[in-house]
Amino acid sequence: MGNNHNHEHQHGHSHSHSHNANKKALTISFILITGFMFVEFVGGYLTNSLALISDAGHMLSDAVALGLSLSALIFGAKAATPSKTYGYKRFEILAALLNGIVLVLLAVFICKEAIERLSAPPHVIGQGMMIISIIGLLINIVVAWILHSQGSTKENLNVRSAFLHVIGDLLGSVGAIIAAVLIMLFGWYIADPIASMIVSLLVLYSGWNVLKESINILMEAKPANIDFEKVTKLLKSIDGVEDIHDLHIWMITSEFTSMTVHLHVKGNTDRDLILEKAKHIMLEKYGIKHVTIQIEGRELCPYEETCN
């Protein structure tokens, strides 16, 4: 743990800098998206456009995703307590689960409404729809730029998922603009429910992914990028390691992976060296900092079946 502390200490400054940059980017994006979501919802209601209302629904998903990312940065940073030894890191996963459920229900509702409208498309005010969807597109472009340039979309899964949400929403705005053009030029009111169905599929897609990922984490699943067999081989390849058992790899949050393992070593080996090598391999190859390793020798293991 000692060198882990030093490692974190060296990165402390850059980490807190990116933490603050992420926080600022997410705060600005959250305010912009939430503000416009209300405008779009009211606009959709007044112009009778389901495409705008469904796009507002997608913006709600963005606002929730941004809000979650923001609260995860604030809550997740809270210190661990004796009763919550991992602190509040799981808060973001519980919130993401709720987000996923809301998105899926929203998508189903919009789809149902759109199908009902297909048979008899109601009159939609094309100009109003056009103006609102263009403003929506511009806001999405600004937010996507803020997140991409200010936030660390590569390192932080929260910022990345918020960024992807906004890109999806941007496509929704484009759909609403195309529908508004068709309504204004040709009076094709059917373009509105069709555009809203496309948006609802985008909402369903992002909702299903959020749901799947958060359930995976709550089920203590291993991260998708880690191959169990490869980890086993790597640990067995360390000099002095005879066998390994009780290997567990799971996620506390999307950015926090934990691992525990028992290493069965030869009697005359340097256990501290093996320990350091194993920790180094897991950090180097998979970025796992939180590793707990129990080392056992033959003398501690008189019963064959309990060791294998």
Protein backbone atom coordinates (compact mmCIF):
# COMPACT_ATOMS: atom_id res chain seq x y z
CA MET A 1 0.00 0.00 0.00
CA GLY A 2 2.96 2.28 0.68
CA ASN A 3 4.06 2.74 -2.90
CA ASN A 4 0.44 3.02 -3.97
CA HIS A 5 0.18 6.06 -1.71
CA ASN A 6 3.30 7.61 -3.24
CA HIS A 7 1.99 6.87 -6.72
CA GLU A 8 -1.25 8.68 -5.88
CA HIS A 9 0.62 11.52 -4.21
CA GLN A 10 2.65 12.16 -7.38
CA HIS A 11 -0.53 12.20 -9.45
CA GLY A 12 -2.46 14.17 -6.84
CA HIS A 13 -2.09 17.52 -8.57
CA SER A 14 -3.02 16.35 -12.08
CA HIS A 15 -5.85 14.25 -10.67
CA SER A 16 -7.41 17.14 -8.74
CA HIS A 17 -6.94 19.38 -11.79
CA SER A 18 -8.82 16.97 -14.10
CA HIS A 19 -11.41 16.42 -11.33
CA ASN A 20 -12.11 20.17 -11.19
CA ALA A 21 -12.11 20.49 -15.00
CA ASN A 22 -14.59 17.60 -15.26
CA LYS A 23 -16.74 19.14 -12.54
CA LYS A 24 -16.79 22.54 -14.29
CA ALA A 25 -17.51 21.02 -17.74
CA LEU A 26 -20.32 18.88 -16.33
CA THR A 27 -21.85 21.77 -14.34
CA ILE A 28 -22.03 24.12 -17.36
CA SER A 29 -23.36 21.32 -19.61
CA PHE A 30 -25.96 20.31 -17.00
CA ILE A 31 -27.30 23.89 -16.68
CA LEU A 32 -27.50 24.37 -20.49
CA ILE A 33 -29.18 21.02 -21.20
CA THR A 34 -31.65 21.20 -18.28
CA GLY A 35 -32.67 24.76 -19.16
CA PHE A 36 -33.29 23.92 -22.80
CA MET A 37 -35.08 20.66 -21.96
CA PHE A 38 -37.94 22.69 -20.40
CA VAL A 39 -38.03 25.04 -23.41
CA GLU A 40 -38.21 22.08 -25.79
CA PHE A 41 -40.91 20.31 -23.79
CA VAL A 42 -43.12 23.41 -23.66
CA GLY A 43 -42.33 24.09 -27.34
CA GLY A 44 -43.28 20.53 -28.28
CA TYR A 45 -46.54 20.88 -26.38
CA LEU A 46 -47.41 24.24 -28.02
CA THR A 47 -46.45 23.19 -31.58
CA ASN A 48 -48.07 19.76 -31.07
CA SER A 49 -44.81 18.06 -32.11
CA LEU A 50 -44.16 14.61 -30.64
CA ALA A 51 -40.65 14.71 -32.14
CA LEU A 52 -39.84 17.75 -29.99
CA ILE A 53 -41.39 16.17 -26.89
CA SER A 54 -39.43 12.95 -27.48
CA ASP A 55 -36.27 15.00 -28.05
CA ALA A 56 -37.01 16.77 -24.75
CA GLY A 57 -37.27 13.27 -23.28
CA HIS A 58 -33.84 12.51 -24.67
CA MET A 59 -32.59 15.80 -23.22
CA LEU A 60 -34.03 14.69 -19.88
CA SER A 61 -31.88 11.56 -20.21
CA ASP A 62 -28.88 13.80 -20.92
CA ALA A 63 -29.67 16.01 -17.95
CA VAL A 64 -29.98 12.95 -15.71
CA ALA A 65 -26.73 11.49 -17.10
CA LEU A 66 -24.91 14.79 -16.55
CA GLY A 67 -26.45 15.21 -13.10
CA LEU A 68 -25.41 11.67 -12.19
CA SER A 69 -21.88 12.22 -13.43
CA LEU A 70 -21.71 15.42 -11.43
CA SER A 71 -23.14 13.92 -8.24
CA ALA A 72 -20.85 10.91 -8.66
CA LEU A 73 -17.84 13.26 -8.76
CA ILE A 74 -19.08 15.06 -5.63
CA PHE A 75 -20.43 12.06 -3.67
CA GLY A 76 -17.78 9.61 -4.86
CA ALA A 77 -15.11 11.92 -3.50
CA LYS A 78 -16.61 11.71 0.01
CA ALA A 79 -14.34 9.85 2.38
CA ALA A 80 -14.95 6.29 3.47
CA THR A 81 -16.54 5.74 6.88
CA PRO A 82 -16.26 2.73 9.23
CA SER A 83 -19.71 1.57 8.09
CA LYS A 84 -19.19 2.42 4.39
CA THR A 85 -15.63 1.29 3.82
CA TYR A 86 -15.71 2.15 0.12
CA GLY A 87 -17.24 5.56 0.81
CA TYR A 88 -20.12 6.56 -1.47
CA LYS A 89 -18.62 5.32 -4.73
CA ARG A 90 -21.60 3.06 -5.49
CA PHE A 91 -23.97 6.03 -5.41
CA GLU A 92 -23.40 6.68 -9.12
CA ILE A 93 -24.28 3.07 -9.99
CA LEU A 94 -27.58 3.15 -8.08
CA ALA A 95 -28.41 6.45 -9.76
CA ALA A 96 -27.39 5.06 -13.18
CA LEU A 97 -29.70 2.07 -12.64
CA LEU A 98 -32.61 4.44 -11.99
CA ASN A 99 -31.61 6.49 -15.05
CA GLY A 100 -31.63 3.33 -17.21
CA ILE A 101 -35.10 2.28 -16.03
CA VAL A 102 -36.53 5.78 -16.67
CA LEU A 103 -35.01 5.88 -20.19
CA VAL A 104 -36.40 2.48 -21.21
CA LEU A 105 -39.91 3.40 -19.95
CA LEU A 106 -39.68 6.78 -21.70
CA ALA A 107 -38.68 5.14 -25.00
CA VAL A 108 -41.58 2.66 -24.81
CA PHE A 109 -44.05 5.48 -24.06
CA ILE A 110 -42.83 7.67 -26.98
CA CYS A 111 -42.92 4.70 -29.38
CA LYS A 112 -46.50 3.86 -28.35
CA GLU A 113 -47.58 7.50 -28.85
CA ALA A 114 -45.84 7.66 -32.25
CA ILE A 115 -47.53 4.46 -33.49
CA GLU A 116 -50.94 5.91 -32.51
CA ARG A 117 -50.10 9.13 -34.40
CA LEU A 118 -48.99 7.29 -37.57
CA SER A 119 -52.56 6.37 -38.58
CA ALA A 120 -53.82 9.96 -38.19
CA PRO A 121 -50.92 12.44 -37.93
CA PRO A 122 -52.15 15.59 -36.14
CA HIS A 123 -51.42 19.10 -37.36
CA VAL A 124 -47.95 20.32 -36.29
CA ILE A 125 -46.68 23.93 -36.37
CA GLY A 126 -43.62 23.42 -38.57
CA GLN A 127 -41.99 26.85 -38.12
CA GLY A 128 -42.06 26.69 -34.31
CA MET A 129 -40.76 23.12 -34.42
CA MET A 130 -37.98 24.23 -36.78
CA ILE A 131 -36.81 27.14 -34.59
CA ILE A 132 -36.78 25.08 -31.38
CA SER A 133 -34.96 22.11 -32.94
CA ILE A 134 -32.27 24.39 -34.44
CA ILE A 135 -31.66 25.99 -31.02
CA GLY A 136 -31.54 22.44 -29.57
CA LEU A 137 -28.95 21.40 -32.13
CA LEU A 138 -26.78 24.44 -31.35
CA ILE A 139 -26.97 23.81 -27.59
CA ASN A 140 -26.02 20.17 -28.11
CA ILE A 141 -23.02 21.19 -30.24
CA VAL A 142 -21.87 23.65 -27.54
CA VAL A 143 -22.26 21.04 -24.76
CA ALA A 144 -20.49 18.33 -26.80
CA TRP A 145 -17.61 20.76 -27.40
CA ILE A 146 -17.40 21.74 -23.69
CA LEU A 147 -17.34 18.10 -22.58
CA HIS A 148 -14.83 17.08 -25.21
CA SER A 149 -12.42 19.99 -24.75
CA GLN A 150 -12.72 20.58 -20.99
CA GLY A 151 -13.56 17.14 -19.60
CA SER A 152 -11.47 13.99 -19.79
CA THR A 153 -13.69 11.94 -22.12
CA LYS A 154 -10.98 9.30 -22.46
CA GLU A 155 -10.21 8.56 -18.78
CA ASN A 156 -13.53 9.19 -17.07
CA LEU A 157 -16.37 6.83 -18.00
CA ASN A 158 -18.89 9.22 -16.49
CA VAL A 159 -17.80 12.13 -18.69
CA ARG A 160 -17.59 9.83 -21.72
CA SER A 161 -21.11 8.45 -21.25
CA ALA A 162 -22.44 12.00 -20.78
CA PHE A 163 -20.66 12.98 -24.02
CA LEU A 164 -22.21 10.03 -25.91
CA HIS A 165 -25.65 10.94 -24.55
CA VAL A 166 -25.24 14.45 -25.95
CA ILE A 167 -24.11 13.11 -29.36
CA GLY A 168 -27.23 10.91 -29.46
CA ASP A 169 -29.32 13.93 -28.60
CA LEU A 170 -27.63 15.93 -31.35
CA LEU A 171 -28.85 13.29 -33.83
CA GLY A 172 -32.33 13.62 -32.34
CA SER A 173 -32.29 17.37 -33.01
CA VAL A 174 -31.18 16.73 -36.61
CA GLY A 175 -34.14 14.33 -36.98
CA ALA A 176 -36.55 16.95 -35.66
CA ILE A 177 -35.11 19.58 -38.06
CA ILE A 178 -35.55 17.25 -41.06
CA ALA A 179 -39.13 16.47 -39.95
CA ALA A 180 -39.86 20.21 -39.56
CA VAL A 181 -38.53 20.90 -43.10
CA LEU A 182 -40.73 18.13 -44.55
CA ILE A 183 -43.77 19.51 -42.70
CA MET A 184 -43.11 23.10 -43.84
CA LEU A 185 -42.39 22.22 -47.50
CA PHE A 186 -44.76 19.33 -48.20
CA GLY A 187 -47.14 19.25 -45.25
CA TRP A 188 -45.97 15.73 -44.40
CA TYR A 189 -47.21 15.61 -40.81
CA ILE A 190 -46.34 11.92 -40.68
CA ALA A 191 -42.66 12.98 -40.55
CA ASP A 192 -43.18 14.04 -36.92
CA PRO A 193 -44.13 10.61 -35.46
CA ILE A 194 -41.48 8.94 -37.66
CA ALA A 195 -38.77 11.29 -36.31
CA SER A 196 -39.99 10.71 -32.75
CA MET A 197 -39.81 6.91 -33.24
CA ILE A 198 -36.19 7.23 -34.39
CA VAL A 199 -35.39 9.35 -31.32
CA SER A 200 -37.15 6.86 -29.04
CA LEU A 201 -34.92 4.09 -30.44
CA LEU A 202 -31.87 6.24 -29.56
CA VAL A 203 -33.27 6.71 -26.05
CA LEU A 204 -33.94 2.97 -25.76
CA TYR A 205 -30.41 2.14 -26.90
CA SER A 206 -28.70 4.45 -24.42
CA GLY A 207 -31.10 3.42 -21.63
CA TRP A 208 -30.56 -0.29 -22.23
CA ASN A 209 -26.77 0.17 -22.17
CA VAL A 210 -26.87 2.15 -18.92
CA LEU A 211 -29.16 -0.47 -17.39
CA LYS A 212 -26.99 -3.38 -18.52
CA GLU A 213 -23.77 -1.79 -17.26
CA SER A 214 -25.14 -0.75 -13.88
CA ILE A 215 -26.69 -4.20 -13.25
CA ASN A 216 -23.37 -5.78 -14.24
CA ILE A 217 -21.53 -3.66 -11.66
CA LEU A 218 -24.13 -4.32 -8.95
CA MET A 219 -23.80 -8.06 -9.68
CA GLU A 220 -20.07 -7.72 -8.92
CA ALA A 221 -19.21 -8.78 -12.48
CA LYS A 222 -15.68 -8.53 -13.80
CA PRO A 223 -14.92 -5.64 -16.18
CA ALA A 224 -15.40 -6.58 -19.85
CA ASN A 225 -11.80 -5.63 -20.75
CA ILE A 226 -10.24 -8.16 -18.34
CA ASP A 227 -9.72 -11.74 -19.49
CA PHE A 228 -9.91 -14.11 -16.51
CA GLU A 229 -7.79 -16.80 -18.19
CA LYS A 230 -5.07 -14.28 -19.11
CA VAL A 231 -4.90 -12.97 -15.53
CA THR A 232 -4.54 -16.56 -14.26
CA LYS A 233 -1.73 -17.27 -16.75
CA LEU A 234 0.06 -14.00 -15.92
CA LEU A 235 0.01 -14.68 -12.19
CA LYS A 236 1.13 -18.29 -12.69
CA SER A 237 4.03 -17.09 -14.85
CA ILE A 238 5.62 -15.20 -11.92
CA ASP A 239 8.80 -16.94 -10.70
CA GLY A 240 8.10 -19.00 -7.60
CA VAL A 241 4.31 -19.19 -8.04
CA GLU A 242 3.15 -22.81 -8.23
CA ASP A 243 -0.59 -22.29 -8.42
CA ILE A 244 -3.35 -19.73 -7.83
CA HIS A 245 -6.90 -20.05 -6.51
CA ASP A 246 -9.79 -17.94 -5.18
CA LEU A 247 -9.30 -15.29 -7.87
CA HIS A 248 -12.03 -12.63 -7.76
CA ILE A 249 -12.19 -9.51 -9.94
CA TRP A 250 -15.12 -7.12 -9.62
CA MET A 251 -16.14 -3.50 -10.05
CA ILE A 252 -17.04 -1.15 -7.21
CA THR A 253 -17.84 1.53 -9.80
CA SER A 254 -17.07 1.85 -13.51
CA GLU A 255 -13.66 3.36 -12.64
CA PHE A 256 -12.81 1.34 -9.53
CA THR A 257 -11.87 -2.31 -9.98
CA SER A 258 -10.93 -4.59 -7.09
CA MET A 259 -9.19 -7.94 -7.06
CA THR A 260 -8.38 -10.64 -4.51
CA VAL A 261 -6.33 -13.81 -5.09
CA HIS A 262 -4.48 -16.56 -3.21
CA LEU A 263 -1.01 -17.39 -4.57
CA HIS A 264 0.49 -20.75 -3.72
CA VAL A 265 4.30 -20.33 -3.77
CA LYS A 266 7.41 -22.50 -3.47
CA GLY A 267 8.89 -22.74 0.03
CA ASN A 268 12.21 -20.97 -0.58
CA THR A 269 11.02 -17.93 -2.57
CA ASP A 270 11.07 -14.24 -1.71
CA ARG A 271 7.41 -13.64 -0.90
CA ASP A 272 7.69 -9.85 -0.80
CA LEU A 273 9.16 -9.87 -4.30
CA ILE A 274 6.34 -12.10 -5.60
CA LEU A 275 3.79 -9.81 -3.95
CA GLU A 276 5.30 -6.70 -5.55
CA LYS A 277 5.53 -8.40 -8.97
CA ALA A 278 1.90 -9.51 -8.83
CA LYS A 279 0.70 -6.04 -7.80
CA HIS A 280 2.85 -4.42 -10.49
CA ILE A 281 1.49 -6.74 -13.22
CA MET A 282 -2.13 -5.99 -12.31
CA LEU A 283 -1.52 -2.24 -12.21
CA GLU A 284 0.56 -2.19 -15.39
CA LYS A 285 -1.64 -4.46 -17.53
CA TYR A 286 -5.13 -3.69 -16.23
CA GLY A 287 -4.81 -0.54 -14.10
CA ILE A 288 -6.11 -2.33 -10.99
CA LYS A 289 -4.78 -0.48 -7.93
CA HIS A 290 -6.91 -2.21 -5.31
CA VAL A 291 -5.35 -5.69 -5.15
CA THR A 292 -5.39 -7.98 -2.10
CA ILE A 293 -3.07 -10.99 -2.35
CA GLN A 294 -2.76 -13.84 0.11
CA ILE A 295 0.43 -15.86 -0.19
CA GLU A 296 0.47 -19.49 0.92
CA GLY A 297 3.28 -22.03 1.05
CA ARG A 298 3.32 -25.81 1.19
CA GLU A 299 3.73 -25.79 4.98
CA LEU A 300 0.45 -23.89 5.38
CA CYS A 301 -1.28 -26.28 3.07
CA PRO A 302 -1.29 -29.84 4.38
CA TYR A 303 -4.52 -30.79 2.60
CA GLU A 304 -4.20 -31.00 -1.16
CA GLU A 305 -7.86 -30.45 -1.95
CA THR A 306 -8.11 -27.14 -0.05
CA CYS A 307 -5.19 -25.66 -1.99
CA ASN A 308 -6.26 -26.45 -5.52
